[in-house]
mmCIF file of C-alpha atoms in Angstrom:
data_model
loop_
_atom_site.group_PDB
_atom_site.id
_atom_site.type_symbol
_atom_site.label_atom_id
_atom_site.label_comp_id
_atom_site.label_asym_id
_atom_site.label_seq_id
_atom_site.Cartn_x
_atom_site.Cartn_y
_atom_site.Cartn_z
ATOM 1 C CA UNK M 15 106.815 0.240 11.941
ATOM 2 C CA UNK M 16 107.461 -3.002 10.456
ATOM 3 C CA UNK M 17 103.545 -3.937 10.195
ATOM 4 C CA UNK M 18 103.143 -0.922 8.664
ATOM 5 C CA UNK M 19 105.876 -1.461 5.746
ATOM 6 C CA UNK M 20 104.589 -5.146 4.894
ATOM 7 C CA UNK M 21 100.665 -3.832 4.676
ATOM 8 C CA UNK M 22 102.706 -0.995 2.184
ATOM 9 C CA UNK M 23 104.245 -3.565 0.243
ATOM 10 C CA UNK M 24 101.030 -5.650 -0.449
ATOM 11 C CA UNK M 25 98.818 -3.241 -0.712
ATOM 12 C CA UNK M 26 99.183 -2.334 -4.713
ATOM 13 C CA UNK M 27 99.608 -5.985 -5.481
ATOM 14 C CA UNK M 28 95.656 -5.812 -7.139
ATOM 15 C CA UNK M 29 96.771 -2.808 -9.779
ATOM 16 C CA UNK M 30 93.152 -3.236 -11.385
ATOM 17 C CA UNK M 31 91.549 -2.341 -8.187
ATOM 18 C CA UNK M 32 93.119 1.307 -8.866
ATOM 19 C CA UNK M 33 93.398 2.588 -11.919
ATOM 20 C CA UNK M 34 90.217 4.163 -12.102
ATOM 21 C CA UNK M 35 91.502 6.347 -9.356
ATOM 22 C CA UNK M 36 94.231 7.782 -11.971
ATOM 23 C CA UNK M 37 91.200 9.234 -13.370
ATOM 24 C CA UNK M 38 90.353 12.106 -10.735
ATOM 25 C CA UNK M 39 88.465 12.289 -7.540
ATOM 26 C CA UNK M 40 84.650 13.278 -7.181
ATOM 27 C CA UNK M 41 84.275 12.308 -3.806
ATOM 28 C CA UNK M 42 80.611 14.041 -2.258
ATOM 29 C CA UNK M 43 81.863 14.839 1.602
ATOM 30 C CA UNK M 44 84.589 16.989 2.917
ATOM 31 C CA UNK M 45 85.291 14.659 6.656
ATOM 32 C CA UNK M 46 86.919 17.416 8.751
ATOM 33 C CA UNK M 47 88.142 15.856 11.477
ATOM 34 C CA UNK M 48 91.477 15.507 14.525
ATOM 35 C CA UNK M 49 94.590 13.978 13.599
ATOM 36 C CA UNK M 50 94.385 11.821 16.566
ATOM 37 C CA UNK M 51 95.709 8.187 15.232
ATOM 38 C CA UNK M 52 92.852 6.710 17.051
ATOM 39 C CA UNK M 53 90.248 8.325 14.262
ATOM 40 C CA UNK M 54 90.032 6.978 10.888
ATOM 41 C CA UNK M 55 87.534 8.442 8.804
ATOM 42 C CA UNK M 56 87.820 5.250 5.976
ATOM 43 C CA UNK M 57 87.177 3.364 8.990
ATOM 44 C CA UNK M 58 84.589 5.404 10.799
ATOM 45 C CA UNK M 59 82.356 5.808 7.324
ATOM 46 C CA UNK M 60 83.440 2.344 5.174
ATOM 47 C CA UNK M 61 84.501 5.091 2.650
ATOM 48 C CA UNK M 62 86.678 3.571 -0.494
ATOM 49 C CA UNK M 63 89.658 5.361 -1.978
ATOM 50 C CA UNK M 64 88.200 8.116 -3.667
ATOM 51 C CA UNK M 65 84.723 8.479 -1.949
ATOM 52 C CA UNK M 66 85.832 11.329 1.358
ATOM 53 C CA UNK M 67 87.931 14.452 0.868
ATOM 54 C CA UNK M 68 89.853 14.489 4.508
ATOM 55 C CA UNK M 69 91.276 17.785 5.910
ATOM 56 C CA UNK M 70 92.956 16.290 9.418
ATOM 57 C CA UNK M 71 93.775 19.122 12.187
ATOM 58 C CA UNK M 72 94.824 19.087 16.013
ATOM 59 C CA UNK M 73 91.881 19.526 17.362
ATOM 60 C CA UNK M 74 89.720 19.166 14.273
ATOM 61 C CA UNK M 75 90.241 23.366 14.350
ATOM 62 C CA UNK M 76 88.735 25.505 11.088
ATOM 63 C CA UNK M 77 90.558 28.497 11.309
ATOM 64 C CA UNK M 78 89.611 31.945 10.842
ATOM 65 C CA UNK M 79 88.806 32.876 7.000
ATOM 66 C CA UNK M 80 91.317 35.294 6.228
ATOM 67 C CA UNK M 81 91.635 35.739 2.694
ATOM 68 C CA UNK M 82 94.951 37.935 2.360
ATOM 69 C CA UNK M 83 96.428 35.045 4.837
ATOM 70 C CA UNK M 84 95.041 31.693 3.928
ATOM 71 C CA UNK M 85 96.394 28.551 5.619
ATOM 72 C CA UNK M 86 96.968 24.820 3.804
ATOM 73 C CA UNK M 87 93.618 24.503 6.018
ATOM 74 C CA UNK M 88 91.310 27.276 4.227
ATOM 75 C CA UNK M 89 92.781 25.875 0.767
ATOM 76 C CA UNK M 90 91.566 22.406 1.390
ATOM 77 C CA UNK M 91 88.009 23.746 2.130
ATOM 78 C CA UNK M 92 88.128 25.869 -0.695
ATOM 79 C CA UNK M 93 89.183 23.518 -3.157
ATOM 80 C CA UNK M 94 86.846 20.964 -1.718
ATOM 81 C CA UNK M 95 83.899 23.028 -1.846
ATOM 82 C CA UNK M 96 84.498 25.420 -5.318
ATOM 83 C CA UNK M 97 86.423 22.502 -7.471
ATOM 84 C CA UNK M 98 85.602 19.035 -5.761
ATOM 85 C CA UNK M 99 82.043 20.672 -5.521
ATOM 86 C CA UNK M 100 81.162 18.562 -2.150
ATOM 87 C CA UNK M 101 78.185 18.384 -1.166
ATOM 88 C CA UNK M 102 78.387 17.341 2.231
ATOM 89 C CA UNK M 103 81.290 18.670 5.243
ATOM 90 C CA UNK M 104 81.118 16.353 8.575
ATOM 91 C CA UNK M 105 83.306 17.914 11.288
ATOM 92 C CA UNK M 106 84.077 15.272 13.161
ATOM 93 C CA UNK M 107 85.139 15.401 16.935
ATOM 94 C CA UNK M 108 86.051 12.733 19.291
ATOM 95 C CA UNK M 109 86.392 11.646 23.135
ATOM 96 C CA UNK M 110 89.325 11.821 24.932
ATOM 97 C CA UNK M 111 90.845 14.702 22.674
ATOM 98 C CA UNK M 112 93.967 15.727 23.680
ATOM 99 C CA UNK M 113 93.729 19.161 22.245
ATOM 100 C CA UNK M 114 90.503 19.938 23.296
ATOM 101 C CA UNK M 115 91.005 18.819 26.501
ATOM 102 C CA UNK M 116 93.947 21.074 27.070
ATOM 103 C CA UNK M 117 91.685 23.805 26.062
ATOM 104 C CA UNK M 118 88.806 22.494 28.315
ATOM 105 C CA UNK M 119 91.337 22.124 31.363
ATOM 106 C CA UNK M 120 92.992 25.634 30.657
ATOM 107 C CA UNK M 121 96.878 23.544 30.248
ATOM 108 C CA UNK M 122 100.103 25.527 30.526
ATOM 109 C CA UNK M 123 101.121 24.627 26.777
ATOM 110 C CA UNK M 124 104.200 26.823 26.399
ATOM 111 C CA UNK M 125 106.385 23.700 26.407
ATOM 112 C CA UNK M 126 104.629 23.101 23.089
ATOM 113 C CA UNK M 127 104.544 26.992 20.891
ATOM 114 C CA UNK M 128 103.092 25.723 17.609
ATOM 115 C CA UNK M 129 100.629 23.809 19.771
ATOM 116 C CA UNK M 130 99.382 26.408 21.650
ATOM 117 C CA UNK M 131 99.443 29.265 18.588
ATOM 118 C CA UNK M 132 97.440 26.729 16.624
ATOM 119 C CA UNK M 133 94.794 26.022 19.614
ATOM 120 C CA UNK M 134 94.009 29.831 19.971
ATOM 121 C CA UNK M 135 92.222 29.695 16.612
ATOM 122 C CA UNK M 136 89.644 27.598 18.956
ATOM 123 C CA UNK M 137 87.733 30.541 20.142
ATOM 124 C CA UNK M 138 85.721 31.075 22.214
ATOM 125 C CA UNK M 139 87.793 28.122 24.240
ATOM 126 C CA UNK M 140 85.300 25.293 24.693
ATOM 127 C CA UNK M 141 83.821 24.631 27.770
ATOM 128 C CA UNK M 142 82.912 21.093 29.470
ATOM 129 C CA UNK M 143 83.543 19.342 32.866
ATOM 130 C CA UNK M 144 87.323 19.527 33.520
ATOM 131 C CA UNK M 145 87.057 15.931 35.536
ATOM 132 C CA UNK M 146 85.637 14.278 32.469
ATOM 133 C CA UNK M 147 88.254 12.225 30.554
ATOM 134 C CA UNK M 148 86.287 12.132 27.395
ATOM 135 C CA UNK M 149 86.029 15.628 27.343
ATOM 136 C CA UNK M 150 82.381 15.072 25.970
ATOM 137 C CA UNK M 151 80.585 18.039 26.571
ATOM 138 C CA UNK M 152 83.526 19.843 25.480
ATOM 139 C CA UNK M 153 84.370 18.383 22.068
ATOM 140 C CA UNK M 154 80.370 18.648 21.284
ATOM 141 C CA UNK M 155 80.309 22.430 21.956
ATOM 142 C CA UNK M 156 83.610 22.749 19.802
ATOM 143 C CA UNK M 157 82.679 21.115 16.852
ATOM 144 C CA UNK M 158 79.726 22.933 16.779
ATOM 145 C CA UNK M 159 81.627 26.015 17.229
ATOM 146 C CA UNK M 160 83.752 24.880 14.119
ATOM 147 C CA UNK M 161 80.882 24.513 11.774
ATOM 148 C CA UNK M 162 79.792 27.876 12.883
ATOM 149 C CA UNK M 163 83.487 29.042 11.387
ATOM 150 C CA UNK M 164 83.155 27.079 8.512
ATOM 151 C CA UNK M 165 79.549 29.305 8.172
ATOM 152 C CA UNK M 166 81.773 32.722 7.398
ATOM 153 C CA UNK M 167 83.911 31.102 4.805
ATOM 154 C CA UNK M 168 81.557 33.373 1.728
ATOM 155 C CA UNK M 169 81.763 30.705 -0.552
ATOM 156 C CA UNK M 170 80.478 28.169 1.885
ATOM 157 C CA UNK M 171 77.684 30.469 3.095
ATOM 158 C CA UNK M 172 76.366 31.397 -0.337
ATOM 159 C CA UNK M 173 76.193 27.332 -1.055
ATOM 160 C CA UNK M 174 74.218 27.110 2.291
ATOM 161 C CA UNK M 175 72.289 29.055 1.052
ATOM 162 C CA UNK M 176 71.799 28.319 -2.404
ATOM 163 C CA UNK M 177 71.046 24.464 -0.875
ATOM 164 C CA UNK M 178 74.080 23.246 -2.607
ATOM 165 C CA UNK M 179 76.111 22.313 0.505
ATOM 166 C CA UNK M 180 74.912 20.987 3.733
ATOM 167 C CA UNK M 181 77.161 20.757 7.084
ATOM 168 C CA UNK M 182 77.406 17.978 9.604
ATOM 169 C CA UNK M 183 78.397 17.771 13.405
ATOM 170 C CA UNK M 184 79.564 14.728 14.357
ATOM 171 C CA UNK M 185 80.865 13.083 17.936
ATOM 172 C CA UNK M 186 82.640 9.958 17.461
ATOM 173 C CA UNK M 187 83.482 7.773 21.046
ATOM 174 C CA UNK M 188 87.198 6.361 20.808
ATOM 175 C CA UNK M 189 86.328 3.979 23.693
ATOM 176 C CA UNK M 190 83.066 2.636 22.059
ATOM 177 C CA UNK M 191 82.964 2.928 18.193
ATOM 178 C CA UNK M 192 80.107 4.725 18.376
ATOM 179 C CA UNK M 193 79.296 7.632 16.211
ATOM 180 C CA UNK M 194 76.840 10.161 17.374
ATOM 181 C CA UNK M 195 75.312 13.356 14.783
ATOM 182 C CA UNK M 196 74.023 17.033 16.257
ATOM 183 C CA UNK M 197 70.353 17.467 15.710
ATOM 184 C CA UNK M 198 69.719 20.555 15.507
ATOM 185 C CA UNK M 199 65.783 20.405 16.655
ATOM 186 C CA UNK M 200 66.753 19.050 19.444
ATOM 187 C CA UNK M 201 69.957 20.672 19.752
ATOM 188 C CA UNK M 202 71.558 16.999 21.287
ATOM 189 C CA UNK M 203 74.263 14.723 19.748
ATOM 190 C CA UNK M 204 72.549 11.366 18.898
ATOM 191 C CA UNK M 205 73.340 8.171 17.421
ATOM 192 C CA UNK M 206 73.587 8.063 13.808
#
């Protein structure tokens, strides 16, 4: 923790370097992404302080739209899309994902409730060689699965289809750095 404190401590030291900020945010992409500690978006994309609107999930999950019931999750993606005006989303999956490797594996999660609640919003449950610790094939089908969710959010599909919004599947390898994008003619994850 300690590390952590002293980067704190330093880090508004250059106050110049900031105060733009106190003037809003207009950042262009919505990064939808795990909350795994091993993905950083900032990182990932070089984005500055200001420049990616991050909603961070187990499992990089989109939930269900349900108006009369929204989550924290739906009101990020709504305010990111009808007041930040983003034109990009990226859901971004990763190897080795915990949560969707539960889901590939079929894991007994009732030691964990929330946990397993939250993971049933992952439907259908994604599918991928149980034996493979990156969970690869499963993550890819998942985050595919996610933009398809993020598809019946109304306000998102009448900006796909106005051409004011464009989605983005993304695979990013934990063990390599690498950062791979769906493409849809070839329906394959590639390198960016």
């Amino acid at each position: 923790m300690q590390p952590l404190i002293d980067n704190a401590r330093m880090f508004g030291q250059s106050p110049e370097e900031f105060a733009k900020l106190a003037e809003g945010q207009s950042p262009q992409v919505l990064f939808i992404t795990c909350s795994d500690s091993r993905v950083v978006p900032a990182l990932i994309t070089g984005a500055r302080p200001g420049e990616l609107f991050e909603l961070r999930t187990a499992g990089n999950i989109v939930p269900p739209y349900a108006s009369e019931h929204p989550t924290s999750e739906a009101c990020t993606i709504e305010y990111a899309v009808e007041v930040l005006g983003v034109s990009d989303i990226v859901v971004c999956g990763h190897s080795h994902c915990g949560a969707v490797g539960a889901l590939v594996r079929g894991d007994d999660l009732d030691a964990v409730p929330a946990v397993r609640d939250w993971l049933c919003h992952a439907t259908p449950r994604p599918q991928g060689a149980v034996e493979d610790p990156a969970v690869a094939e499963g993550v890819q089908g998942h985050v595919l699965t996610q933009l398809l969710r993020l598809r019946s959010y109304p306000y998102i599909d009448k900006k796909l289809k106005d051409g004011q919004l464009t989605l983005h599947a993304w695979f990013y390898e934990v063990h390599t750095g690498a950062v791979l994008a769906h493409d849809p003619a070839s329906d394959a994850f590639k390198g960016l």
